[in-house]
Structures are given as C-alpha cells and as structure tokens.
Coordinates of C-alpha atoms and ligand atoms in Angstrom, one line a residue:
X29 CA -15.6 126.0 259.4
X30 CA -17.9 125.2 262.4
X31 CA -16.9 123.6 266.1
X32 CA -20.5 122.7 266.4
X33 CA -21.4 118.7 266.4
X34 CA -21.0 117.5 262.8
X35 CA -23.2 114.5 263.0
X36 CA -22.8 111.2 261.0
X37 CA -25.5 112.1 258.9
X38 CA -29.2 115.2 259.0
X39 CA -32.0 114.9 257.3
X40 CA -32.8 117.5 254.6
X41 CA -36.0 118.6 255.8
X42 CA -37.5 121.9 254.0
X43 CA -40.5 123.9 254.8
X44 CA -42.2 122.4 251.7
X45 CA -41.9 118.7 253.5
X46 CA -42.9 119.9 256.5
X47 CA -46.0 121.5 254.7
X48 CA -47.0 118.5 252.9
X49 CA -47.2 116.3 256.6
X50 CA -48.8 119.1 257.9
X51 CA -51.1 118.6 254.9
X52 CA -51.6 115.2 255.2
X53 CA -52.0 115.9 259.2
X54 CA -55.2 118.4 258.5
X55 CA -56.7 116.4 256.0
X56 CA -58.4 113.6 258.0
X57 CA -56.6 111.0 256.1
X58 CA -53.2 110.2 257.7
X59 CA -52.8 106.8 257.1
X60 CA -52.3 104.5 253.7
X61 CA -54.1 106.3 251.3
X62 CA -53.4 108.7 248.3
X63 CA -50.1 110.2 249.4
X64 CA -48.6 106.3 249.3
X65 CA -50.7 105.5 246.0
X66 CA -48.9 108.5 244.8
X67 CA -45.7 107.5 246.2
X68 CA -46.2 104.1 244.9
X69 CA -46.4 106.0 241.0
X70 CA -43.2 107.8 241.8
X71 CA -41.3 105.2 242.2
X72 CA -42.4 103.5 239.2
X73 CA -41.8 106.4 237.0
X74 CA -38.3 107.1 238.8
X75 CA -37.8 103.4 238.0
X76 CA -39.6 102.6 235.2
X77 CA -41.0 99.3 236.8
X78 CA -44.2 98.7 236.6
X79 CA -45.4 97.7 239.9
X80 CA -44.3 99.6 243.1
X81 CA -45.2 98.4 247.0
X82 CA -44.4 100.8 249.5
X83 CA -44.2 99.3 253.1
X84 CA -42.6 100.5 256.3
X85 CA -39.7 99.5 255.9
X86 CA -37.2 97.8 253.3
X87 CA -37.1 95.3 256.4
X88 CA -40.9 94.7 255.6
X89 CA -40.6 94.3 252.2
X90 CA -37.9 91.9 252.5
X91 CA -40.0 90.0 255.1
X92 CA -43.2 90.1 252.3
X93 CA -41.2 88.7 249.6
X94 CA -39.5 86.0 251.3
X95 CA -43.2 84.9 252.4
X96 CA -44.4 85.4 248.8
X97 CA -41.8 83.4 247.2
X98 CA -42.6 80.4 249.9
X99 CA -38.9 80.8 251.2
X100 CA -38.1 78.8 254.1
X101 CA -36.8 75.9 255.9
X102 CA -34.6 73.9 253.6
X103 CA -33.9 77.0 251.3
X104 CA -30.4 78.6 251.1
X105 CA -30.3 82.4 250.2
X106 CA -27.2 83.7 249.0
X107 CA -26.4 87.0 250.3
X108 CA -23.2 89.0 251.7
X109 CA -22.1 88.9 254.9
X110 CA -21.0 92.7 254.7
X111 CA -24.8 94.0 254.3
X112 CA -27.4 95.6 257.4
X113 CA -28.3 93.1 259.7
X114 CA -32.2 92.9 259.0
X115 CA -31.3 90.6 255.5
X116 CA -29.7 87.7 257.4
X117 CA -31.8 87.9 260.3
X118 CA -34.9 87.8 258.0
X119 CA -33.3 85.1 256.2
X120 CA -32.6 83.3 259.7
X121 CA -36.4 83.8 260.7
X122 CA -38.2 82.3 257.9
X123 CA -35.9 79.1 258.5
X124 CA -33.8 79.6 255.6
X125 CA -30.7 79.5 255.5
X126 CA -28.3 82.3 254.5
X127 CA -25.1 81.4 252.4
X128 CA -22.8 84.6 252.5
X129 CA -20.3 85.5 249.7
X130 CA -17.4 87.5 249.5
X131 CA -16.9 91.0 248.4
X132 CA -15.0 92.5 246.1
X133 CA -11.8 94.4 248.8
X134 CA -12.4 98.1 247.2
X135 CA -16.1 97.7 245.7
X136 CA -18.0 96.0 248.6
X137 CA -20.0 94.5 246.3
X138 CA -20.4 90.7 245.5
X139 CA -19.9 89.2 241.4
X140 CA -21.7 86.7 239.2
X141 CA -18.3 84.9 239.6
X142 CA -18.7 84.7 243.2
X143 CA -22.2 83.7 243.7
X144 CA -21.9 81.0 241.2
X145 CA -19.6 79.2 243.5
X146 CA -22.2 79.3 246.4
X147 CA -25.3 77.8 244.2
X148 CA -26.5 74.5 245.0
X149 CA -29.6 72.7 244.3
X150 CA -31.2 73.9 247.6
X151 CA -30.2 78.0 246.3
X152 CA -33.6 79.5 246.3
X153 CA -32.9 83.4 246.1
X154 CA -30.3 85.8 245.7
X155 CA -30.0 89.4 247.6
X156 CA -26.7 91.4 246.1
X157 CA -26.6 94.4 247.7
X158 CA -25.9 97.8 245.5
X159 CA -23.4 99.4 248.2
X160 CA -22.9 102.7 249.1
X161 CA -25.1 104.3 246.2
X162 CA -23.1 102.7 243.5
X163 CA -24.6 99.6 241.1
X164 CA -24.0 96.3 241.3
X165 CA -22.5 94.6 237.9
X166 CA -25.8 94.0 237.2
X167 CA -26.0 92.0 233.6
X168 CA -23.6 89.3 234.6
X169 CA -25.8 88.6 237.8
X170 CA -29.2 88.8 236.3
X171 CA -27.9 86.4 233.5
X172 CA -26.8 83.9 236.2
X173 CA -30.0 84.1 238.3
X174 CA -32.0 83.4 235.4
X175 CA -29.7 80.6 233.6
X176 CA -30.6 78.7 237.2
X177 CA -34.0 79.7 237.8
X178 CA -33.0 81.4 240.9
X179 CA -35.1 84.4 241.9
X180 CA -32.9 87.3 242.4
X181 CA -33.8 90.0 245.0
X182 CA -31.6 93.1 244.5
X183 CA -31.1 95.0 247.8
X184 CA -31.1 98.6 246.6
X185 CA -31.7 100.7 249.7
X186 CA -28.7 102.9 248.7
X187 CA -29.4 102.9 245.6
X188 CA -31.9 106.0 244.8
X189 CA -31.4 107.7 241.3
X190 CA -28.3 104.9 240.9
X191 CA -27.4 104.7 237.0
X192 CA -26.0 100.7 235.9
X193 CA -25.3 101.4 232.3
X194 CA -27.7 104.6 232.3
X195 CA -30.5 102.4 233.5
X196 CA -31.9 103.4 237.0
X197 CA -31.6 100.6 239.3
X198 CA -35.0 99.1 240.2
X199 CA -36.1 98.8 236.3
X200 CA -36.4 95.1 235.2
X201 CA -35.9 93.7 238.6
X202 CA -37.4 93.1 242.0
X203 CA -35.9 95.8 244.4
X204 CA -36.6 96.7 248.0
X205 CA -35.2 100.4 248.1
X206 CA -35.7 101.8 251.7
X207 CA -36.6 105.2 252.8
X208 CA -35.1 105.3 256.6
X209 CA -33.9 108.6 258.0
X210 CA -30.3 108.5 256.6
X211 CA -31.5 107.2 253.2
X212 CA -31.2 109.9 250.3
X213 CA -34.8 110.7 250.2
X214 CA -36.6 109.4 254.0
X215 CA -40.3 109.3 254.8
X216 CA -38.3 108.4 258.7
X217 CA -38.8 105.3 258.1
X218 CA -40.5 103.2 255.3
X219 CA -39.5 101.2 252.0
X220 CA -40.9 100.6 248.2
X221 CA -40.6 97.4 246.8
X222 CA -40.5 97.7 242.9
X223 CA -41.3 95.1 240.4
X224 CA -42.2 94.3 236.7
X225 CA -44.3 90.9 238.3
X226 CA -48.1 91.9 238.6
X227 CA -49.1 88.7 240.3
X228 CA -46.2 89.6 243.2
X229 CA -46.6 92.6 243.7
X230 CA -50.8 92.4 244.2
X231 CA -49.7 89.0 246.6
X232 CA -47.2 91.3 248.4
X233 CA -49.8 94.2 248.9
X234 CA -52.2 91.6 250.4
X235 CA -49.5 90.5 252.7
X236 CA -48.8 93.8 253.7
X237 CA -52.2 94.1 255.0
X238 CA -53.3 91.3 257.4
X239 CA -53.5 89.2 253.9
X240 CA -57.2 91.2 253.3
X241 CA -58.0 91.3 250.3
X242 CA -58.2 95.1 250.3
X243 CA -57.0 98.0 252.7
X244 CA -58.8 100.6 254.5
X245 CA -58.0 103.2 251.8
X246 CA -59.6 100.8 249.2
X247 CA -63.1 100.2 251.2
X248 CA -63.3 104.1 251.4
X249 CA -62.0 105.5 248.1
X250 CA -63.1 102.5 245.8
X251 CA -66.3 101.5 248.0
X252 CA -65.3 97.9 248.1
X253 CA -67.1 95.9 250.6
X254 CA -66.3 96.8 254.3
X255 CA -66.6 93.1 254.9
X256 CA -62.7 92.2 253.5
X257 CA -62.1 88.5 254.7
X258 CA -58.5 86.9 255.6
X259 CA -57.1 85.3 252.0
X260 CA -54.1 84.2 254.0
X261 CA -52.2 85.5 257.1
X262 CA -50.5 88.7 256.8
X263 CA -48.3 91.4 258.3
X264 CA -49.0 95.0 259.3
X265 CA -46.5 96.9 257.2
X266 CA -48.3 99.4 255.5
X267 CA -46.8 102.8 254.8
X268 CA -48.9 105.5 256.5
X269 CA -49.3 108.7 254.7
X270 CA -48.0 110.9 257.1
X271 CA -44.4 109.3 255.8
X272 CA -45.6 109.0 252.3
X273 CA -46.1 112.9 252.1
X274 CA -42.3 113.4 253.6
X275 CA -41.1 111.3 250.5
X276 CA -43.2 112.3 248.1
X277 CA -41.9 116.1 248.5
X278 CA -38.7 114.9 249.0
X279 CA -38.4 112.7 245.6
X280 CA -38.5 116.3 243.3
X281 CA -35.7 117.0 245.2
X282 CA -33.5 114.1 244.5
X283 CA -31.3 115.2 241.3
X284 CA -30.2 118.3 243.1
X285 CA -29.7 115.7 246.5
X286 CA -27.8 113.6 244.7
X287 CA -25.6 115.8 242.7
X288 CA -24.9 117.6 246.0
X289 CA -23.8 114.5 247.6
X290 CA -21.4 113.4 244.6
X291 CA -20.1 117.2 245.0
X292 CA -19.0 117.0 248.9
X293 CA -17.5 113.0 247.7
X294 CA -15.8 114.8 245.1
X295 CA -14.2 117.0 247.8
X296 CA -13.4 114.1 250.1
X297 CA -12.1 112.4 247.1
X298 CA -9.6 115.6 246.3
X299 CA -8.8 116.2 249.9
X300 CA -7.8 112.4 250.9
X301 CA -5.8 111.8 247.8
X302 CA -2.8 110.9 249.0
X303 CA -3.0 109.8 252.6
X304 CA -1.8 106.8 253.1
X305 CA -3.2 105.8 256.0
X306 CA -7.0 106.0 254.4
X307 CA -8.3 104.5 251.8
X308 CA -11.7 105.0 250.1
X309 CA -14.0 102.5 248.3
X310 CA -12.9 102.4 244.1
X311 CA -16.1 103.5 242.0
X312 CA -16.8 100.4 240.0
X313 CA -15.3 100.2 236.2
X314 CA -18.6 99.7 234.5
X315 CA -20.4 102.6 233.5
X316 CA -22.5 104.2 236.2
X317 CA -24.2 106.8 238.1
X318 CA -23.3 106.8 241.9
X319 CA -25.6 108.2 244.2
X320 CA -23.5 108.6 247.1
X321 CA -25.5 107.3 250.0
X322 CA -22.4 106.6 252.1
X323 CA -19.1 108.1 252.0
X324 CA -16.9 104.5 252.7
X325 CA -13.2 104.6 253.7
X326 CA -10.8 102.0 255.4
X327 CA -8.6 103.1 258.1
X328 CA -5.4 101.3 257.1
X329 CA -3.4 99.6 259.9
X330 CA -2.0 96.4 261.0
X331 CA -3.9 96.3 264.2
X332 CA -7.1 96.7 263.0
X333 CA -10.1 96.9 264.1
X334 CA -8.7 98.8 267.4
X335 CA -7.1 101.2 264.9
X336 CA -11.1 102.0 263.4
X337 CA -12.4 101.6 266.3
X338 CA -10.3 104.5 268.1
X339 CA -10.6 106.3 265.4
X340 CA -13.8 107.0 265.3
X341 CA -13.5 107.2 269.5
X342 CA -10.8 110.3 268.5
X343 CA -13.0 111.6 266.2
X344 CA -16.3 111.6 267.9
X345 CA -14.2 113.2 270.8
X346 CA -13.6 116.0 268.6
X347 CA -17.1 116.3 267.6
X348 CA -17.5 114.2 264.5
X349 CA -19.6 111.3 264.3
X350 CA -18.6 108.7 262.1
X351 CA -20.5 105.6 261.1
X352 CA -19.8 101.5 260.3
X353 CA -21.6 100.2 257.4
X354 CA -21.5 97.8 257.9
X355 CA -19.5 95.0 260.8
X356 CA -19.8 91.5 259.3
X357 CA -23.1 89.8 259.7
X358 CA -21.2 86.5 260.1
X359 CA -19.0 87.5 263.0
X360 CA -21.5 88.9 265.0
X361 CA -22.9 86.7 268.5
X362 CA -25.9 85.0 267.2
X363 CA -24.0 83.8 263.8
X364 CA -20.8 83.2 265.1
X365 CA -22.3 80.9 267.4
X366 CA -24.6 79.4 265.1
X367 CA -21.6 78.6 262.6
X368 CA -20.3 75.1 263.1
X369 CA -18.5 73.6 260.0
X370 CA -15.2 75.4 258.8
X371 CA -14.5 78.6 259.5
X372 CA -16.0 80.6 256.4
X373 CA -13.6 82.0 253.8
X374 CA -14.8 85.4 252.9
X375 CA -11.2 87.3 253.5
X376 CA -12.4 90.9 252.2
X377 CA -15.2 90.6 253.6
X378 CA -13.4 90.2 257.1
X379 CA -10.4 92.6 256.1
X380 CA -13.3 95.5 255.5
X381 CA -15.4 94.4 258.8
X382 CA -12.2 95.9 260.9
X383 CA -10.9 98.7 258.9
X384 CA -14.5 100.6 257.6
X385 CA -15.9 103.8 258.6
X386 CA -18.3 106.1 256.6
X387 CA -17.6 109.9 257.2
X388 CA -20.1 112.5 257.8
X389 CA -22.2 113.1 254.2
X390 CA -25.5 115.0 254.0
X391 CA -26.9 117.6 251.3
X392 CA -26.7 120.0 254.2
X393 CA -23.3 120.2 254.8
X394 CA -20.6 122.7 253.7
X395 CA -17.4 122.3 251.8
X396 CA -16.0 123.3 255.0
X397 CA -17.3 121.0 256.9
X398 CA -15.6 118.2 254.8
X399 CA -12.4 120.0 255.2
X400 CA -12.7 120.1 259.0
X401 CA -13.7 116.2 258.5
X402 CA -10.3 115.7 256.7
X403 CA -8.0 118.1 258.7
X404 CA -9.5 116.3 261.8
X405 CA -9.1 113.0 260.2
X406 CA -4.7 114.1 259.7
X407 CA -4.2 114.5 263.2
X408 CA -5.8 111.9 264.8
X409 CA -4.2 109.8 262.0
X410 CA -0.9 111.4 261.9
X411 CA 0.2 113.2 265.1
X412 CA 2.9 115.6 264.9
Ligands
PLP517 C1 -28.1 97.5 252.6 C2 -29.3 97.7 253.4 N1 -30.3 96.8 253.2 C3 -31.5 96.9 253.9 C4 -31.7 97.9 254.8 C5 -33.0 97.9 255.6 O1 -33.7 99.1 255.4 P1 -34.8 99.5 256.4 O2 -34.1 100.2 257.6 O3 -35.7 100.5 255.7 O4 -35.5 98.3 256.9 C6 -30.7 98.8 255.1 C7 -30.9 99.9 256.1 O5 -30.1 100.7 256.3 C8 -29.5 98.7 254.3 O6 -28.5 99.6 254.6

C-alpha cells in the first residue's frame, strides 16, 4: 500500500508505445497515413465490421455522421441524458433535437422498451450508449430501430473488446468507439467509427477531410491527382499518425488490459460486498463480456448529491481522485434552461446524476491500491 496520489485513472504507456511514436516521429510521415490505415484494419478485424473510420475523436465521428445522415433541424434523436456531454451538444448544434430516455437504476443503460415510448414520426436516430464497458441489450434495440426505419448509432466508447452474446460490440452496427486518454486503449485523443455501410463510411472519410475527395496520404501513397477539389464542405478530423501509432501498439495489448481491469473490479466487487452505504452498478443478466472501462458505484444517502459530492471532496483530500460519469446532461445550465414544457420524467436517471462516482481503475494499479481505495472509502463513509 502506497500514500502517493492515486489518481482517477494513468495511461498504460510501455516502452514499446513510446517506440512506435518515436517511429512514426523519425519517419517523415507523422500525420494520416499508414499507421491510421493500419489502425483503421485493426479495428475491423477486432470488430469484424467491414469498414472502420478513424477520426480525432469519438466527438468527430459523431459530428461526421450526424452530417452524413442529413440530421438536423426538425429531427429528434433519442439518446440518454446520463451519457458525456459532446452527444447532446452535437445533437443541439446540428439543430436537432435530442429526446432523452431513462436508464435502467443499477445498469445505466437505456431498453428497447424505453426508447419505444420516445419514437415519433420526427425520430430520426438513435445513440444508446454501452456504459461502463458493459453491452447494451443489443437484439431487442437493433430489432426496434429497424422495424421503424430509424438509424441507430451505438455509442461504444467504453466499449473496447465488449462481448453482447460473444459478439464484439461494433460488428453489424454503426459504432463510434473513442480512443481518449482514459479510454482502455488511447492514441490521447482520437476515435474509430466502425461500420458494415461502404457508401457511409467513404461519405464520412470525405467529410473528415475538408469533403476532398482524397487526403494527403492518398495523393502521395496512391499518386492520385494533387489537384483534389471540394465534393462538399467538410471538417478537419483526421487522425494523425503520431496517435495512430500509440493505439496501434496498444490494441495487442488489450486482452491482457482488459482482463486486468475485470481482476482489480473483481477485487472492488469482493471488498465492497456488504457496505451498505455503497452500491455498485449490477452487470447486466444477458450474456456478456464486460470490459471494465469504469468502475461505477452510488454513494447511498438521503441527502444526495452533497453526500457524493463530499465524498469525493474527503477522498481527494486523502489523495484519491474519484471521477463522475456522468452528471445528467438534462440538468446542466444550457439544457435546463432550454427545457420549457413539463419537467422531464427520467427518475433513475436523476437518482444516479446525485449519487455516482467512478473509483480509481487502471491496468497499472495494485491489488493494494484498491484496498487502500476501499479502507479509505469506510472511513470517510463510516466514521468511528
Ligand atoms: C459515453 C461517451 N460517449 C462519447 C464520448 C466522446 O469521446 P471523445 O472524447 O473521444 O470525443 C465519451 C468520452 O469520454 C464518452 O464517455
């Protein structure tokens, strides 16, 4: 057991990542080129889609496909209100308009059930979000997206080497995984969009590049014509290969990442059995893989959030860092003050905004380390 700052989360960086950037550093190529092509194949082979898009962020990607699919003013997207930020506002700056759903109190994760009762004839897409490294229930959901001819947009940036029924999540399916800092397997930041649609994914990889018809990389490597002309307007959210390198070398390592993380939740999981004042998230019941991006309890109390909130204060105070993934998109300024109708009914949704908090979890940390996370946890908790 260590004093030291136990921070929220560390990257895993070895010497062999650091070698490939350095690689990609002394090559002369640093930008898009064949570390992201090669990236791009990963991720399809990880997945088994057939198309991969890798961007700079699962922000971008987002962005791309709400542009590809023509989403925008008049459109209603059906999302959670208990996911990161970026899908709302992204939702919000196209002129859509987002339509959130509650979440199920121990999974976080939103149902076919539940998203049925939000779609109207203006539902354009759907974005369920795979939370915490565990799978959505994935059949029920794509059934109902395609009964309605709704596109369906799964948000898997946790979701890296997730099992649904021994499938990996990101097969048969458009998925924006992302590859930020914290993620299981970083490039610092960046994001792959996978998909099976060949006509998407070449109209996203235009988008990504100023809508050219082709990329730097391509002029040089395929000696297409230097002269690429705007198709359409596009974005500048290509994936340089600086970052590609870090996630390439990364990617061998994420069986042994992941089974490392589900070892140091199993340890939470034995440790915090039994206190009462703490509850963690329920693995769902159908069959799965989980890939442990987040370790997610609820700090149990009547007065939440104050009770989280100091908690984490106490904690942080003692030199743990804990994080909050994620406070309610809906009750934050900007869509609070936008809201005018009724006041929305998404009661777990609300009850988990207070009470969350994800503990420390990294490949890199000890079996100590989680005790001193738990014995900490008892006396802030429960003071003799
Ligand atoms: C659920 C979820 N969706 C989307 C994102 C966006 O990913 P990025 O930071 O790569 O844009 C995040 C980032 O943490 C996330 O947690």
């Amino acid at each position: 057991m260590t004093d030291s700052f136990l921070p929220f989360c560390r990257p895993q960086i070895t010497q062999g990542d650091i070698d490939a950037v350095v690689d990609v550093l002394r090559s002369g190529w640093i930008t898009t080129g064949a570390k992201t092509a090669a990236l791009e194949q990963a991720f399809c082979e990880l997945t088994g889609a057939q198309h991969a898009v890798a961007v700079s962020s699962a922000t971008a990607a987002l962005h791309l496909y709400l542009v590809a699919q023509g989403i925008g003013v008049g459109d209603e997207v059906i999302t959670p209100s208990l996911t990161w930020v970026s899908t709302v506002n992204l939702i919000t700056l196209v002129g859509a308009t987002p339509v959130f759903v509650d979440i199920d109190r121990d999974n976080l994760m939103v149902s076919a059930a539940a998203i049925e009762r939000a779609i109207t004839p203006r539902t354009k897409l759907i974005i369920p979000v795979h939370f915490a490294g565990a799978p959505l229930d994935l059949d029920p959901i794509r059934a109902l997206a395609a009964q309605h001819n709704i596109a369906l947009l799964e948000d898997t940036a946790h979701a890296l080497g997730t099992l649904y029924k021994e499938i990996p999540i990101g097969r048969g399916a458009d998925s924006m995984f992302s590859l930020q800092a914290i993620k299981n397997v970083t490039s610092a930041e960046g994001g792959v969009f996978v998909t099976d649609n060949e006509a998407l994914a070449a109209h996203m990889r235009r988008l990504r590049f100023h809508g050219l018809g082709v990329d730097a990389y391509d002029r040089q490597s395929q000696g297409r014509n230097p002269q690429a002309e705007v198709i359409e307007p596009g974005f500048k959210y290509n994936l340089a290969d600086m970052c590609s390198a870090l996630a390439l070398n990364q990617l061998q390592r994420l069986p042994e990442i992941n089974a490392r993380r589900a070892e140091l939740a199993a340890h939470y999981l034995k440790l915090l059995d039994g206190f009462s004042q703490v509850t963690p998230l329920v693995p769902p019941s159908w069959a799965h893989r989980h890939a442990w991006h987040l370790f997610v309890v609820r700090i149990e109390g009547d007065d939440a959030p104050t009770t989280r909130n100091q908690f984490i204060e106490a904690m942080k105070a003692r030199g743990i860092a804990c994080g909050i993934h994620f406070r309610a998109v809906h009750a934050q300024k900007y869509y609070r003050e936008q809201h005018t109708g009724a006041p929305l009914q998404l009661p777990n949704t609300d009850w988990n905004s207070a009470r969350i908090c994800s503990l420390p979890l990294f490949p890199d940390m000890s079996f100590a380390d989680v005790e001193r996370v738990v014995a900490t946890m008892r006396s802030v908790l429960t003071p003799e």
